[in-house]
PDB file of C-alpha atoms and ligand atoms in Angstrom:
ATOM      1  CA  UNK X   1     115.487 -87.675  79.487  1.00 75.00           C
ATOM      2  CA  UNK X   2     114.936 -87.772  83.266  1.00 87.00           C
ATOM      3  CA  UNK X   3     117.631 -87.764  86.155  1.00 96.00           C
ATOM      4  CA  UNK X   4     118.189 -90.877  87.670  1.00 97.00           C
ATOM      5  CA  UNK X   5     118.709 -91.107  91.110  1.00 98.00           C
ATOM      6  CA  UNK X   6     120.292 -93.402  93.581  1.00 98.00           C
ATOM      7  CA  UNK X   7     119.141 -93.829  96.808  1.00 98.00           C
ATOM      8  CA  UNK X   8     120.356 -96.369  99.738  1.00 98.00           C
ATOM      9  CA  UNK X   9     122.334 -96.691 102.560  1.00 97.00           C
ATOM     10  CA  UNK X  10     126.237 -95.457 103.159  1.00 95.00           C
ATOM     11  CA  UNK X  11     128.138 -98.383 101.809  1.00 94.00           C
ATOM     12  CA  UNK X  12     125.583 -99.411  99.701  1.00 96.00           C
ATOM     13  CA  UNK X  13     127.929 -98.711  96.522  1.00 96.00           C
ATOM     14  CA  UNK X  14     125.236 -95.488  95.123  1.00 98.00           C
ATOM     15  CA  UNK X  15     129.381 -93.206  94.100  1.00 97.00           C
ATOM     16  CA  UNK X  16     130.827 -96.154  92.700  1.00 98.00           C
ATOM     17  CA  UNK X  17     128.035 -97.837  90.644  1.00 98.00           C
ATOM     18  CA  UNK X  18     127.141 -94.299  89.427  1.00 98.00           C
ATOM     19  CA  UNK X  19     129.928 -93.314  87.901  1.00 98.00           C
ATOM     20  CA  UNK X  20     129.709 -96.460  85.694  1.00 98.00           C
ATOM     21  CA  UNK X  21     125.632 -95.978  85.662  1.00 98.00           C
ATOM     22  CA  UNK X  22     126.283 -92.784  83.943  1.00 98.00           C
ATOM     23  CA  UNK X  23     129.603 -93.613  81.565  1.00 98.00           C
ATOM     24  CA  UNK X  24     127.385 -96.406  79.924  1.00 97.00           C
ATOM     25  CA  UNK X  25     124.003 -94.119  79.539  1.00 96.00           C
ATOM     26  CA  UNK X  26     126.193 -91.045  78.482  1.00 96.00           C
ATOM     27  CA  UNK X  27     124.707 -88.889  81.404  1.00 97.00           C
ATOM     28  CA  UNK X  28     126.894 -86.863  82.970  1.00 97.00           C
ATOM     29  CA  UNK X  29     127.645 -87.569  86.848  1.00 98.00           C
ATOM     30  CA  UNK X  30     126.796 -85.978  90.616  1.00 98.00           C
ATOM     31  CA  UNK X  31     127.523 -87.010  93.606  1.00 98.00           C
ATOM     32  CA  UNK X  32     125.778 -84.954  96.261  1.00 98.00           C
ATOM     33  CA  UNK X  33     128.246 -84.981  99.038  1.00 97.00           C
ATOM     34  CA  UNK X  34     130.972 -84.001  96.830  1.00 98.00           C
ATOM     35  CA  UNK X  35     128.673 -81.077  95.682  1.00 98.00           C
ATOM     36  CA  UNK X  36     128.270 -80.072  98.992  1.00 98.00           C
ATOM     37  CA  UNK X  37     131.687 -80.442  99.793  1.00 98.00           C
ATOM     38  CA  UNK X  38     132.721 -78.149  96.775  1.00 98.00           C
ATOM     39  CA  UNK X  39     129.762 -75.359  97.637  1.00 97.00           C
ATOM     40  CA  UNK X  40     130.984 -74.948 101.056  1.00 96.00           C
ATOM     41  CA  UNK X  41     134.566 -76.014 100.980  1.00 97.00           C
ATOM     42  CA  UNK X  42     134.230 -77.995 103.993  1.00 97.00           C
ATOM     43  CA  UNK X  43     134.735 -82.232 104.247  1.00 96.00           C
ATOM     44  CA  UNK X  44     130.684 -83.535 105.572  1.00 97.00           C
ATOM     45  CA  UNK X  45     132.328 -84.572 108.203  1.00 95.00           C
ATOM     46  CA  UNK X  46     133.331 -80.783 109.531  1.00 96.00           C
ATOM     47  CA  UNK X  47     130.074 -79.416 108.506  1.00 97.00           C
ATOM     48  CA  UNK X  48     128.270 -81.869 111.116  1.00 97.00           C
ATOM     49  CA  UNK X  49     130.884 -80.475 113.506  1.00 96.00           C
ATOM     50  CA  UNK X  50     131.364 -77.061 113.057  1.00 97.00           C
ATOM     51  CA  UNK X  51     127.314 -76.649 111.894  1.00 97.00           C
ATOM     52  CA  UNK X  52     125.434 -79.587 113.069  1.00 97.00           C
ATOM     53  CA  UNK X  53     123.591 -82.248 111.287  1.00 97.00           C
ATOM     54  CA  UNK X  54     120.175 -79.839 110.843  1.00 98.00           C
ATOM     55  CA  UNK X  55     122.592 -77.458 108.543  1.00 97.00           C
ATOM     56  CA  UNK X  56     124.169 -80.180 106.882  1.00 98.00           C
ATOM     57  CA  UNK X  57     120.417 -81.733 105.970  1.00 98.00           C
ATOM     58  CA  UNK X  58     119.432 -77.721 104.447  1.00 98.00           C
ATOM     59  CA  UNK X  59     122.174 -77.961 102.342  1.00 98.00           C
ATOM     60  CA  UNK X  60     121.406 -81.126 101.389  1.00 98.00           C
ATOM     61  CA  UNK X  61     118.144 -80.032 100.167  1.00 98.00           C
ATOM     62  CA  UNK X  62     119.727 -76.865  98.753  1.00 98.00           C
ATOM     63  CA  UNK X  63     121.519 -79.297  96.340  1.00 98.00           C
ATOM     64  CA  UNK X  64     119.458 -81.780  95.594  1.00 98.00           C
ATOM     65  CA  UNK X  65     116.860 -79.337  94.022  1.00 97.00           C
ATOM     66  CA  UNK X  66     119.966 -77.855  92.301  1.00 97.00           C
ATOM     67  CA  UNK X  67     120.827 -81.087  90.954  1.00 97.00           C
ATOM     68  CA  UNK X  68     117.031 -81.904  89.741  1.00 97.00           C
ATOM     69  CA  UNK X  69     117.166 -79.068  87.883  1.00 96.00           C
ATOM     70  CA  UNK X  70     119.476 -80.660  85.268  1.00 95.00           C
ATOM     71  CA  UNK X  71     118.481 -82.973  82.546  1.00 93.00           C
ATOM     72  CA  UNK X  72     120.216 -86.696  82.079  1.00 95.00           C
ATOM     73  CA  UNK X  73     122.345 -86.739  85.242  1.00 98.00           C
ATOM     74  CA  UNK X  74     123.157 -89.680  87.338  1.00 98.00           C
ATOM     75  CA  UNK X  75     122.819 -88.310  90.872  1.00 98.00           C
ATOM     76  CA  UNK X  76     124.075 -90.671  94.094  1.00 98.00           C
ATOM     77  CA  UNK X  77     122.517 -89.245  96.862  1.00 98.00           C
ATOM     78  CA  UNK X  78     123.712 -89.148 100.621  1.00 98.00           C
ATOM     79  CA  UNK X  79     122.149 -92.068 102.416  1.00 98.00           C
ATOM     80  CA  UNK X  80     120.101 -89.778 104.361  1.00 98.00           C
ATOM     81  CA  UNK X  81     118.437 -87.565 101.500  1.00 98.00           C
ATOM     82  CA  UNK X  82     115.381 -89.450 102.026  1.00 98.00           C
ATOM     83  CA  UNK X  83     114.833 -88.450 105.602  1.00 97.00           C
ATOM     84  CA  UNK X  84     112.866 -85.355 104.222  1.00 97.00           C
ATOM     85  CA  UNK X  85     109.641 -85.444 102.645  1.00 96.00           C
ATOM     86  CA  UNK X  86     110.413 -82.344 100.911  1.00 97.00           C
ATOM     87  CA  UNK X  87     113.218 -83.997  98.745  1.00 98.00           C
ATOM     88  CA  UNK X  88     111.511 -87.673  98.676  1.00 97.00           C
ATOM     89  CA  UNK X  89     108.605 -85.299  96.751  1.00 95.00           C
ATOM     90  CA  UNK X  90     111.259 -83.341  94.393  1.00 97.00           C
ATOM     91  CA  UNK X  91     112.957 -86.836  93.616  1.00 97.00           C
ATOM     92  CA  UNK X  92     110.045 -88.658  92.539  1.00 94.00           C
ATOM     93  CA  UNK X  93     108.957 -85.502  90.151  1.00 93.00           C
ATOM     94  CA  UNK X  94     112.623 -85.137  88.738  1.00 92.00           C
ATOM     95  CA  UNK X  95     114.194 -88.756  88.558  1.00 96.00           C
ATOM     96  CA  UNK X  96     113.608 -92.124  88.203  1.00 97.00           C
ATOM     97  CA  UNK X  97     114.558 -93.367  91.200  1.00 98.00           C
ATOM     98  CA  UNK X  98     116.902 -96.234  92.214  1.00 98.00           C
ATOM     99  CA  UNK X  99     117.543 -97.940  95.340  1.00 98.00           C
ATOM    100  CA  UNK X 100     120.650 -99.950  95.663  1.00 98.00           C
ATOM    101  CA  UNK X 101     120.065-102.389  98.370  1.00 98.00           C
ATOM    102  CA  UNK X 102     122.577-104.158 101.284  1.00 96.00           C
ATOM    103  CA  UNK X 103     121.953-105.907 104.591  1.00 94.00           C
ATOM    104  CA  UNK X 104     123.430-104.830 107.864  1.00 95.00           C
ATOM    105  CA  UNK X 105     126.308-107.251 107.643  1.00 94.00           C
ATOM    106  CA  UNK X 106     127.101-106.048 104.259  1.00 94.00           C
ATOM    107  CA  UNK X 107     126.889-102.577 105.415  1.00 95.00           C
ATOM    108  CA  UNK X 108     129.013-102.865 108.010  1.00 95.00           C
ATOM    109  CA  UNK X 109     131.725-104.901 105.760  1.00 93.00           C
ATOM    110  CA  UNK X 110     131.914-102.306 103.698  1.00 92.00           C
ATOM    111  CA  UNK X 111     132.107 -98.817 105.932  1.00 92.00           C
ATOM    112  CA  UNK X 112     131.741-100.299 109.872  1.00 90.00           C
ATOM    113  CA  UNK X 113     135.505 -97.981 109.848  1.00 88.00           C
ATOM    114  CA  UNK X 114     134.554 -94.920 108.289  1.00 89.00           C
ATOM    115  CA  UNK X 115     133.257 -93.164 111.130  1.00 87.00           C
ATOM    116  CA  UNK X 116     135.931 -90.232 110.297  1.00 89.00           C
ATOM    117  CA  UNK X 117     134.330 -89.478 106.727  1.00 90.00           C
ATOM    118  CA  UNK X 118     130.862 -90.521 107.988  1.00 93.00           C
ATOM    119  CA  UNK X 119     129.855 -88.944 111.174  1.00 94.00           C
ATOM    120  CA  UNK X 120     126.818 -90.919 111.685  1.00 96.00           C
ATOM    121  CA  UNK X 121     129.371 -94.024 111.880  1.00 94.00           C
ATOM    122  CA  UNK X 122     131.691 -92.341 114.136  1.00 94.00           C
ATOM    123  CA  UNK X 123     130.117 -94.011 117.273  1.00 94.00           C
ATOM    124  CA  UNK X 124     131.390 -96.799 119.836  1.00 94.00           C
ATOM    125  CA  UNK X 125     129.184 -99.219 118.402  1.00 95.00           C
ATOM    126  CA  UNK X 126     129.283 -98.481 113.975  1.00 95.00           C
ATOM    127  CA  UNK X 127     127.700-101.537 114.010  1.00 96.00           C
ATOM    128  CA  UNK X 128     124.393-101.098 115.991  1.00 96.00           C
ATOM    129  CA  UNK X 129     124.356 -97.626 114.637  1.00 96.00           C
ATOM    130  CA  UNK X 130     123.922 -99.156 111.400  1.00 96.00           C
ATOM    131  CA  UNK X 131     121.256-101.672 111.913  1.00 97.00           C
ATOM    132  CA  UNK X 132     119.178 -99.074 114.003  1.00 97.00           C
ATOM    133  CA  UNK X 133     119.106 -96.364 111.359  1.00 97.00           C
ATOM    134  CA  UNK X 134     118.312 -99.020 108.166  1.00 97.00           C
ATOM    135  CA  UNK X 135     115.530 -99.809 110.124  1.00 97.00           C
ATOM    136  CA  UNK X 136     114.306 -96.676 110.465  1.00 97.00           C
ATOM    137  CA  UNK X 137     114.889 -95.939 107.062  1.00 97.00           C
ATOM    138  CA  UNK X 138     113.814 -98.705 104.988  1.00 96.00           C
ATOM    139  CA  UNK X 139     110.457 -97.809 104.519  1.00 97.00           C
ATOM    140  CA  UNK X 140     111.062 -94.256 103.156  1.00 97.00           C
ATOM    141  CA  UNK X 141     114.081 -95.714 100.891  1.00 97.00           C
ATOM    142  CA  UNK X 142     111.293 -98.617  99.423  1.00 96.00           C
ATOM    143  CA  UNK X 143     108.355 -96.093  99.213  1.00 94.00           C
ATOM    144  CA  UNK X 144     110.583 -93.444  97.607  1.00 96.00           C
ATOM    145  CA  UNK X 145     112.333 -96.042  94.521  1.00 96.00           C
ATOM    146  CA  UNK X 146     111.003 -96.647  91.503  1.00 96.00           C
ATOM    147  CA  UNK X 147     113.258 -99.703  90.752  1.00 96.00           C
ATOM    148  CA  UNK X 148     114.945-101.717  93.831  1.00 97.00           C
ATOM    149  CA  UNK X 149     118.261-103.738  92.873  1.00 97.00           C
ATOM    150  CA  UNK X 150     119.603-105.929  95.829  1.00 97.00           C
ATOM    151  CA  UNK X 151     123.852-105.112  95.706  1.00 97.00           C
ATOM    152  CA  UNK X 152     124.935-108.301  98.273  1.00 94.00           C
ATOM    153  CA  UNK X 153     127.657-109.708  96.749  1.00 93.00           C
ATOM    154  CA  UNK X 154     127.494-108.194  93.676  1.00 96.00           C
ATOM    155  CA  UNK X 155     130.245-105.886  91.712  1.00 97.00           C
ATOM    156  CA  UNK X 156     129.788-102.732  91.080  1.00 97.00           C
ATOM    157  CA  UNK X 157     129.334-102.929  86.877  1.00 98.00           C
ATOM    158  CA  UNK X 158     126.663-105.866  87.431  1.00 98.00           C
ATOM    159  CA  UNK X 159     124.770-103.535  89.082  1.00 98.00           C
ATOM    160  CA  UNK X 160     125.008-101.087  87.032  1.00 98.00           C
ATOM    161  CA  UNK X 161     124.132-103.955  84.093  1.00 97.00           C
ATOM    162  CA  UNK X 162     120.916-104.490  86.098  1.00 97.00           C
ATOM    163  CA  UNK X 163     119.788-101.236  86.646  1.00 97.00           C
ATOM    164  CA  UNK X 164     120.096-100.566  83.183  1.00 96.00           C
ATOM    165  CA  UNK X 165     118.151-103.743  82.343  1.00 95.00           C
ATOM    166  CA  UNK X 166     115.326-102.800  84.529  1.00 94.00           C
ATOM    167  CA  UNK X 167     115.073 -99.208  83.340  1.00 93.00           C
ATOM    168  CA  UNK X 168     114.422-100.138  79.733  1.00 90.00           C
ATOM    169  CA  UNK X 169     111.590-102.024  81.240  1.00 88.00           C
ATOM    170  CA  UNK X 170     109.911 -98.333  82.574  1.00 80.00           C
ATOM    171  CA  UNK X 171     109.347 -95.649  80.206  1.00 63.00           C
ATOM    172  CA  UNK X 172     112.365 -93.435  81.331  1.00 59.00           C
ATOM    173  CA  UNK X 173     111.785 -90.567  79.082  1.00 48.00           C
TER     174      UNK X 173
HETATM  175  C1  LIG S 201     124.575 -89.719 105.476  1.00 72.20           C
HETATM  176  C2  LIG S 201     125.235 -90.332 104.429  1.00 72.20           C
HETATM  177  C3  LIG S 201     126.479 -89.801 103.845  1.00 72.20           C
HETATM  178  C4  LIG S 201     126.561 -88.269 104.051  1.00 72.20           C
HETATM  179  C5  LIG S 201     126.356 -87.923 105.488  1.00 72.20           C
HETATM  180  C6  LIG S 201     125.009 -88.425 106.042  1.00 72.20           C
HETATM  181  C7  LIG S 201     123.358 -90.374 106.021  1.00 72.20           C
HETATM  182  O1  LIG S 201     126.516 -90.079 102.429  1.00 72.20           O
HETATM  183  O2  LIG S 201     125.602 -87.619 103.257  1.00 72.20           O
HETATM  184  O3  LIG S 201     127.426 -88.486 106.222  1.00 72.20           O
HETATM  185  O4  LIG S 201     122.576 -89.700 106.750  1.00 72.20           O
HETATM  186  O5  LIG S 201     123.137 -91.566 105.723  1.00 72.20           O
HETATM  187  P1  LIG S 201     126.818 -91.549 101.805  1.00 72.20           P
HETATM  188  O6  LIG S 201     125.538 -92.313 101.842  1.00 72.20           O
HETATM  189  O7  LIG S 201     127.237 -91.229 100.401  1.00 72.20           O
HETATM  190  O8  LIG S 201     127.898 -92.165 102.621  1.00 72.20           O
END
C-alpha cells in the first residue's frame, strides 16, 4: 500500500494526528524532523544556525526520498517540504498526499511561542511571519494534496477519523 503523507503548516497538528493516522491503519510512523534530528544529531533549530536554512532544506530532501522509499508509512512532513518542486514531484509518485489545514489565527494559537524549536517563528513579529509565509505557501500545499481536511477546531483523532473516511473514498493501493 502507498505512503501517506501529511503536508501543512507548523502547528497545523501533521506529528500529532499522525501518530494516531498510523496506529489505526497499522502503518508504521515518521516524522521527518525527528529523522533529521536523529541523522545528524543536531535539534532543527541548531542546524538553521550552525548550517543555514539551504542545508537544512538538502537534508530535508535527503530524507524525504529516504522515507518514500518505504511501503505503508505515515510520514508528517516539515511545513516547508513543499517549497521544492523536487520533493512536491517524489511525494505525489510515493504517497497519497494529505493536507491538514488551519488559518492564521489558529496557527498562531497553537505555535505563535515556539520560535526556539521553530526558527522560522523565532522573529519579533511570529505572528506576521506566519500569515506572510501561508500565503506564500498555500498554493503549493493545495496543488501538491490529494485530500484537503480543514483541522480548526477540531481534535486530533477526528481528524484522523476524517482522513481515514476520505481515503477509502480514493483507491489508496
Ligand atoms: C519548517 C517547519 C518545521 C521544520 C523547520 C522548517 C517550515 O516543521 O521542518 O523548522 O519551513 O515550515 P513543522 O512543520 O513540523 O513544525
Amino acid at each position: 500500500m502507498k505512503n501517506i503523507a501529511l503536508i501543512g503548516f507548523m502547528g497545523s497538528g501533521k506529528t500529532t494526528v499522525g501518530r494516531i493516522l498510523a496506529k489505526r491503519l497499522g502503518y508504521s510512523f515518521a516524522d521527518m524532523d525527528e529523522v533529521i534530528e536523529r541523522k545528524s544529531g543536531k535539534a532543527i533549530a541548531n542546524i538553521f544556525r550552525d548550517d543555514g536554512e539551504e542545508a537544512f532544506r538538502n537534508a530535508e530532501t535527503e530524507t524525504l526520498l529516504e522515507v518514500l522509499a518505504k511501503a505503508e508509512v505515515v510520514i508528517s512532513c516539515g511545513g516547508g517540504v513543499i517549497l521544492r518542486e523536487e520533493n512536491r514531484s517524489a511525494l505525489r509518485l510515493n504517497s497519497i498526499v494529505v493536507f491538514l489545514k488551519a488559518g492564521p489565527e489558529e496557527i498562531f494559537k497553537r505555535v505563535g511561542n515556539t520560535g526556539d524549536m521553530r526558527p522560522l517563528l523565532n522573529t519579533d513579529n511570529p505572528r506576521a511571519a506566519i500569515e506572510r509565509m501561508l500565503q506564500d505557501r498555500e498554493s503549493y500545499y493545495e496543488s501538491a494534496a490529494d485530500i484537503g481536511v480543514d483541522t480548526t477546531g477540531k481534535s486530533p483523532g477526528r481528524v484522523a477519523e476524517l482522513i481515514i473516511e476520505e481515503l477509502t473514498t480514493i483507491d489508496i493501493a
